[in-house]
Coordinates of C-alpha atoms in Angstrom, one line a residue:
M1 CA -50.2 -34.5 40.5
E2 CA -48.1 -33.7 37.6
T3 CA -47.2 -30.1 36.6
E4 CA -49.3 -28.3 34.2
N5 CA -46.5 -28.5 31.4
T6 CA -45.9 -32.2 31.7
T7 CA -47.6 -34.4 29.1
V8 CA -49.0 -37.3 30.9
V9 CA -51.1 -38.7 28.0
T10 CA -48.6 -40.6 25.8
E11 CA -51.0 -41.8 23.2
F12 CA -54.5 -41.0 21.7
V13 CA -57.3 -43.6 20.9
L14 CA -59.0 -42.7 17.4
L15 CA -62.8 -43.5 17.4
G16 CA -62.7 -43.6 13.8
L17 CA -65.0 -42.5 11.0
T18 CA -68.0 -44.3 12.3
Q19 CA -68.9 -47.3 14.6
S20 CA -71.1 -49.2 11.9
Q21 CA -69.1 -52.1 10.3
D22 CA -71.2 -51.9 7.1
V23 CA -70.5 -48.4 6.6
Q24 CA -66.8 -48.7 7.6
L25 CA -66.6 -51.6 4.8
L26 CA -68.2 -49.4 2.2
V27 CA -65.9 -46.4 3.0
F28 CA -62.8 -48.7 3.1
V29 CA -63.7 -50.1 -0.5
L30 CA -64.4 -46.6 -1.9
V31 CA -61.2 -44.9 -0.5
L32 CA -59.1 -47.9 -1.6
I33 CA -60.4 -47.8 -5.1
F34 CA -60.2 -44.1 -5.3
Y35 CA -56.6 -44.3 -3.8
V36 CA -55.4 -46.7 -6.1
I37 CA -56.9 -45.3 -9.3
I38 CA -56.3 -41.5 -8.7
L39 CA -52.9 -41.5 -6.9
P40 CA -51.0 -43.0 -10.0
G41 CA -52.7 -40.3 -12.3
N42 CA -51.1 -37.6 -10.1
F43 CA -47.7 -39.3 -10.6
L44 CA -48.5 -39.5 -14.3
I45 CA -49.2 -35.7 -14.5
I46 CA -45.8 -34.9 -12.7
F47 CA -43.8 -37.5 -15.1
T48 CA -45.7 -36.0 -18.0
I49 CA -44.9 -32.3 -17.3
R50 CA -41.3 -33.1 -16.3
S51 CA -40.7 -35.1 -19.5
D52 CA -42.2 -32.8 -22.1
P53 CA -40.1 -29.7 -23.0
G54 CA -43.2 -28.1 -24.4
L55 CA -44.8 -28.0 -20.8
S56 CA -42.2 -25.7 -19.5
A57 CA -44.4 -22.5 -18.9
P58 CA -45.0 -21.5 -15.5
L59 CA -48.5 -22.8 -15.4
Y60 CA -47.3 -26.2 -15.9
F61 CA -44.4 -25.9 -13.4
F62 CA -46.9 -24.9 -10.8
L63 CA -49.5 -27.7 -11.9
G64 CA -46.6 -30.3 -11.4
N65 CA -46.0 -28.9 -8.0
L66 CA -49.7 -29.0 -7.1
A67 CA -49.9 -32.6 -8.0
F68 CA -46.7 -33.4 -6.0
L69 CA -48.3 -31.5 -2.9
D70 CA -51.7 -33.2 -3.3
S71 CA -50.0 -36.5 -3.6
S72 CA -47.9 -36.1 -0.4
Y73 CA -50.9 -34.8 1.5
A74 CA -52.8 -37.9 0.6
F75 CA -50.3 -40.1 2.3
I76 CA -50.6 -38.2 5.6
V77 CA -54.3 -39.6 6.5
A78 CA -55.3 -42.2 4.0
P79 CA -52.9 -45.2 4.5
R80 CA -53.3 -45.0 8.3
M81 CA -57.0 -44.7 7.8
L82 CA -57.1 -47.8 5.6
V83 CA -55.1 -49.8 8.2
D84 CA -57.2 -48.9 11.2
F85 CA -60.2 -50.2 9.5
F86 CA -58.9 -53.6 10.5
L87 CA -57.9 -52.7 13.9
E88 CA -60.3 -52.8 16.8
K89 CA -58.5 -50.3 19.0
K90 CA -57.0 -47.6 16.8
V91 CA -54.1 -46.1 18.9
V92 CA -51.6 -43.5 18.0
S93 CA -48.7 -42.3 20.1
Y94 CA -48.6 -38.6 21.1
R95 CA -45.5 -37.9 19.1
C96 CA -47.0 -39.5 15.9
C97 CA -50.2 -37.5 16.4
I98 CA -48.2 -34.2 16.6
T99 CA -46.0 -35.4 13.5
Q100 CA -49.3 -36.0 11.6
L101 CA -50.9 -32.7 12.6
F102 CA -47.7 -30.9 11.7
F103 CA -47.4 -32.4 8.0
L104 CA -51.3 -32.1 7.6
H105 CA -51.0 -28.2 8.1
F106 CA -47.6 -27.9 6.3
L107 CA -48.8 -29.4 3.1
G108 CA -52.3 -28.1 3.6
A109 CA -51.1 -24.4 3.8
G110 CA -48.7 -25.2 1.0
E111 CA -51.4 -26.0 -1.4
M112 CA -53.4 -23.0 -0.5
F113 CA -50.5 -20.7 -0.9
L114 CA -49.8 -22.6 -4.3
L115 CA -53.3 -21.7 -5.3
V116 CA -52.7 -18.0 -4.7
V117 CA -49.4 -18.1 -6.6
M118 CA -51.2 -19.9 -9.6
A119 CA -53.9 -17.2 -9.6
F120 CA -51.3 -14.4 -9.7
D121 CA -49.7 -16.4 -12.4
R122 CA -52.8 -16.3 -14.6
Y123 CA -53.6 -12.5 -13.6
T124 CA -50.2 -11.7 -14.9
A125 CA -50.6 -13.7 -18.2
I126 CA -54.0 -12.5 -18.9
C127 CA -54.0 -9.1 -17.7
R128 CA -50.3 -8.1 -18.4
P129 CA -49.3 -10.3 -21.4
L130 CA -46.5 -8.0 -22.4
H131 CA -44.8 -8.2 -19.0
Y132 CA -45.3 -11.8 -18.3
S133 CA -42.3 -13.4 -19.5
T134 CA -40.3 -10.7 -17.3
I135 CA -42.3 -11.0 -14.4
M136 CA -42.8 -14.8 -14.5
N137 CA -39.2 -15.8 -15.3
T138 CA -37.5 -19.1 -13.9
R139 CA -36.1 -17.0 -11.0
S140 CA -39.5 -15.6 -10.0
C141 CA -41.2 -19.1 -10.2
Y142 CA -38.6 -20.7 -7.8
A143 CA -38.7 -17.7 -5.4
L144 CA -42.5 -17.9 -5.3
L145 CA -42.2 -21.8 -4.5
L146 CA -39.6 -21.0 -1.7
A147 CA -41.8 -18.3 -0.1
L148 CA -44.9 -20.7 -0.2
W149 CA -42.9 -23.5 1.4
L150 CA -41.5 -21.1 4.0
G151 CA -45.1 -19.7 4.7
S152 CA -46.5 -23.1 5.1
F153 CA -43.7 -24.0 7.5
A154 CA -44.3 -21.2 9.6
H155 CA -48.1 -21.7 9.7
S156 CA -47.7 -25.3 10.6
I157 CA -45.0 -24.7 13.4
V158 CA -47.1 -22.1 15.1
Q159 CA -50.0 -24.9 15.1
V160 CA -47.7 -27.4 16.7
A161 CA -46.1 -25.0 19.2
L162 CA -49.6 -23.9 20.5
I163 CA -50.4 -27.6 20.9
L164 CA -47.2 -28.7 22.6
H165 CA -47.7 -26.1 25.4
L166 CA -51.1 -27.7 26.5
P167 CA -51.0 -30.2 29.2
F168 CA -52.9 -33.7 28.6
C169 CA -53.5 -35.4 31.7
G170 CA -56.9 -36.9 31.2
P171 CA -59.0 -38.5 28.3
N172 CA -57.3 -39.6 25.3
Q173 CA -60.0 -40.6 22.9
L174 CA -60.1 -38.4 19.7
D175 CA -63.4 -38.1 18.0
N176 CA -61.9 -38.5 14.5
F177 CA -60.0 -40.9 12.3
F178 CA -56.9 -38.7 12.3
C179 CA -55.1 -36.2 14.5
D180 CA -56.3 -32.6 13.8
V181 CA -56.1 -29.4 15.8
P182 CA -59.8 -29.1 16.9
Q183 CA -60.1 -32.6 18.4
V184 CA -56.5 -32.6 20.1
I185 CA -57.6 -29.1 21.8
K186 CA -60.6 -30.6 23.5
L187 CA -58.5 -33.1 25.2
A188 CA -56.3 -30.4 27.1
C189 CA -56.6 -30.3 30.9
T190 CA -56.9 -26.5 30.9
D191 CA -58.8 -23.8 29.8
T192 CA -58.3 -23.6 25.9
F193 CA -60.4 -20.4 25.0
V194 CA -57.2 -18.2 24.2
V195 CA -55.7 -21.1 22.2
E196 CA -58.8 -21.7 20.2
L197 CA -58.8 -18.1 19.4
L198 CA -55.1 -18.2 18.4
M199 CA -55.9 -21.4 16.2
V200 CA -59.0 -19.8 14.6
S201 CA -56.8 -16.6 13.8
N202 CA -54.0 -18.8 12.3
S203 CA -56.0 -21.5 10.3
G204 CA -59.6 -19.8 10.0
L205 CA -58.6 -16.3 9.2
L206 CA -55.8 -17.3 6.7
T207 CA -58.2 -19.7 4.9
V208 CA -60.8 -16.9 4.5
L209 CA -58.4 -14.3 3.3
C210 CA -56.8 -16.5 0.7
F211 CA -60.2 -17.8 -0.5
L212 CA -61.6 -14.3 -0.8
G213 CA -58.3 -12.9 -2.6
L214 CA -58.5 -15.7 -4.9
L215 CA -62.2 -15.1 -5.9
C216 CA -61.5 -11.4 -6.3
S217 CA -58.5 -12.0 -8.6
Y218 CA -60.5 -14.3 -10.8
A219 CA -63.4 -11.9 -10.8
V220 CA -60.9 -9.3 -12.2
I221 CA -59.5 -11.7 -14.8
L222 CA -63.0 -12.4 -16.1
C223 CA -63.9 -8.7 -16.3
R224 CA -60.7 -8.1 -18.2
V225 CA -61.3 -10.7 -20.8
R226 CA -64.8 -9.6 -21.7
G227 CA -63.5 -7.5 -24.6
Q228 CA -61.0 -9.9 -25.9
S229 CA -61.3 -12.2 -29.0
S230 CA -63.6 -15.3 -28.8
E231 CA -60.8 -17.9 -28.7
G232 CA -58.7 -15.8 -25.9
K233 CA -61.8 -15.3 -24.1
R234 CA -62.9 -19.1 -24.1
K235 CA -59.2 -20.1 -23.1
A236 CA -59.3 -17.7 -20.1
V237 CA -62.7 -18.5 -19.0
S238 CA -62.0 -22.3 -19.1
T239 CA -58.7 -21.9 -17.0
C240 CA -60.6 -19.5 -14.6
T241 CA -63.3 -21.9 -14.3
T242 CA -61.1 -24.8 -13.5
H243 CA -59.2 -22.8 -10.9
I244 CA -62.4 -21.6 -9.2
I245 CA -63.8 -25.2 -8.9
I246 CA -60.5 -26.3 -7.2
V247 CA -60.8 -23.2 -5.0
F248 CA -64.2 -24.2 -3.7
L249 CA -63.2 -27.9 -3.4
M250 CA -60.0 -26.7 -1.2
F251 CA -61.2 -24.1 0.8
G252 CA -64.9 -24.9 1.3
P253 CA -64.2 -27.8 3.8
A254 CA -61.2 -25.9 5.2
I255 CA -63.4 -22.9 6.0
F256 CA -66.1 -25.2 7.6
I257 CA -63.5 -27.0 9.9
Y258 CA -61.2 -24.1 10.9
T259 CA -63.2 -20.9 11.0
R260 CA -65.9 -21.7 13.6
P261 CA -65.6 -22.4 17.4
F262 CA -64.3 -25.9 18.0
Q263 CA -67.6 -27.7 18.6
A264 CA -68.6 -30.9 17.1
F265 CA -71.1 -31.2 14.4
P266 CA -72.5 -34.4 12.6
A267 CA -71.0 -33.4 9.4
D268 CA -67.5 -32.9 10.5
K269 CA -66.0 -36.5 9.9
V270 CA -67.6 -36.6 6.3
V271 CA -66.1 -33.0 5.6
A272 CA -62.9 -34.1 7.0
L273 CA -62.9 -37.3 4.8
F274 CA -63.3 -35.3 1.6
H275 CA -60.9 -32.7 2.7
T276 CA -58.1 -35.0 3.5
V277 CA -58.4 -37.9 1.3
I278 CA -60.8 -37.3 -1.8
F279 CA -60.1 -33.8 -2.8
P280 CA -56.5 -33.6 -2.7
L281 CA -56.3 -36.5 -5.1
M282 CA -59.1 -34.9 -7.4
N283 CA -57.5 -31.3 -7.7
P284 CA -54.7 -32.1 -10.1
V285 CA -56.9 -34.4 -12.2
I286 CA -59.5 -31.7 -12.7
Y287 CA -56.7 -29.2 -13.9
T288 CA -55.6 -31.9 -16.3
L289 CA -58.9 -32.8 -17.8
R290 CA -59.6 -29.2 -18.7
N291 CA -56.1 -28.7 -20.1
Q292 CA -55.8 -29.9 -23.8
E293 CA -51.9 -29.2 -23.9
V294 CA -51.4 -31.6 -20.7
K295 CA -53.9 -34.2 -22.1
Y296 CA -52.1 -34.2 -25.5
S297 CA -48.5 -34.7 -23.9
M298 CA -49.9 -37.5 -21.8
R299 CA -51.3 -39.3 -24.8
K300 CA -48.3 -38.8 -26.6
L301 CA -46.1 -40.2 -23.6
L302 CA -48.3 -43.1 -23.2
N303 CA -48.0 -43.9 -27.0
Q304 CA -44.3 -43.9 -26.9
Y305 CA -44.3 -46.2 -24.0
V306 CA -46.8 -48.6 -25.6
A307 CA -44.8 -48.7 -29.0
C308 CA -41.9 -49.7 -27.1

């Protein structure tokens, strides 16, 4: 018998999104179309913001980083998921599983923290406009960006460290289409009650606190703009509405997945699909469609290349 700290399982078998061939084909086509169309849109957003000197404000700096984070996040699950549709047996090695889990939480937490930073940026711009240029200077923006990367790394490394200490010596079938904490924990050959509590405290509590903090900050902003001019009020409400939409798209599925005991529900895989593949690609697009300056710069950039 192996010792408790020895990892006997060297690979995991992914059961996939569904066993129905028709449903698998439909999901494959939808994800592929979505992936091919929306992903280049995110790269266009990044290129537009970096190319246009008029989009040098902190809001656009953080929007470009959001598009980069979401595009990177989309590469963690979707490509392997599309390939697995053609495989009868979907196998992933233990190391690859842990690596996927690390980057999933690293980039996911980075996006959550970035949304908090963007909320702080909007609060400063609307509620303290006279001090905005002083508070949100170039050094502050890069410092906030460094802080969110360090915070997301710390969050992810804790997730991985807890998993690495678990012994895996029995079943190796993951009831999902990618590696994530709830499914991996279930396969451990030991009592995981304490580990589950630590995971919920790390992922679930962090998600809820960020979510509530964001809603409170936007509520304060909306209250402050009630007395402003109609034009200023319209722009502030439009910006906040966009941010609130992204907050619900990002945090709703995350709260559903990580804030409850690790028990399987029928909707888990569908929620995970939207959380890992669909919503990350949608977030920057939603921002762009509601931002006139970015849309204008994008059209100008495209016209320049068409003219050439």
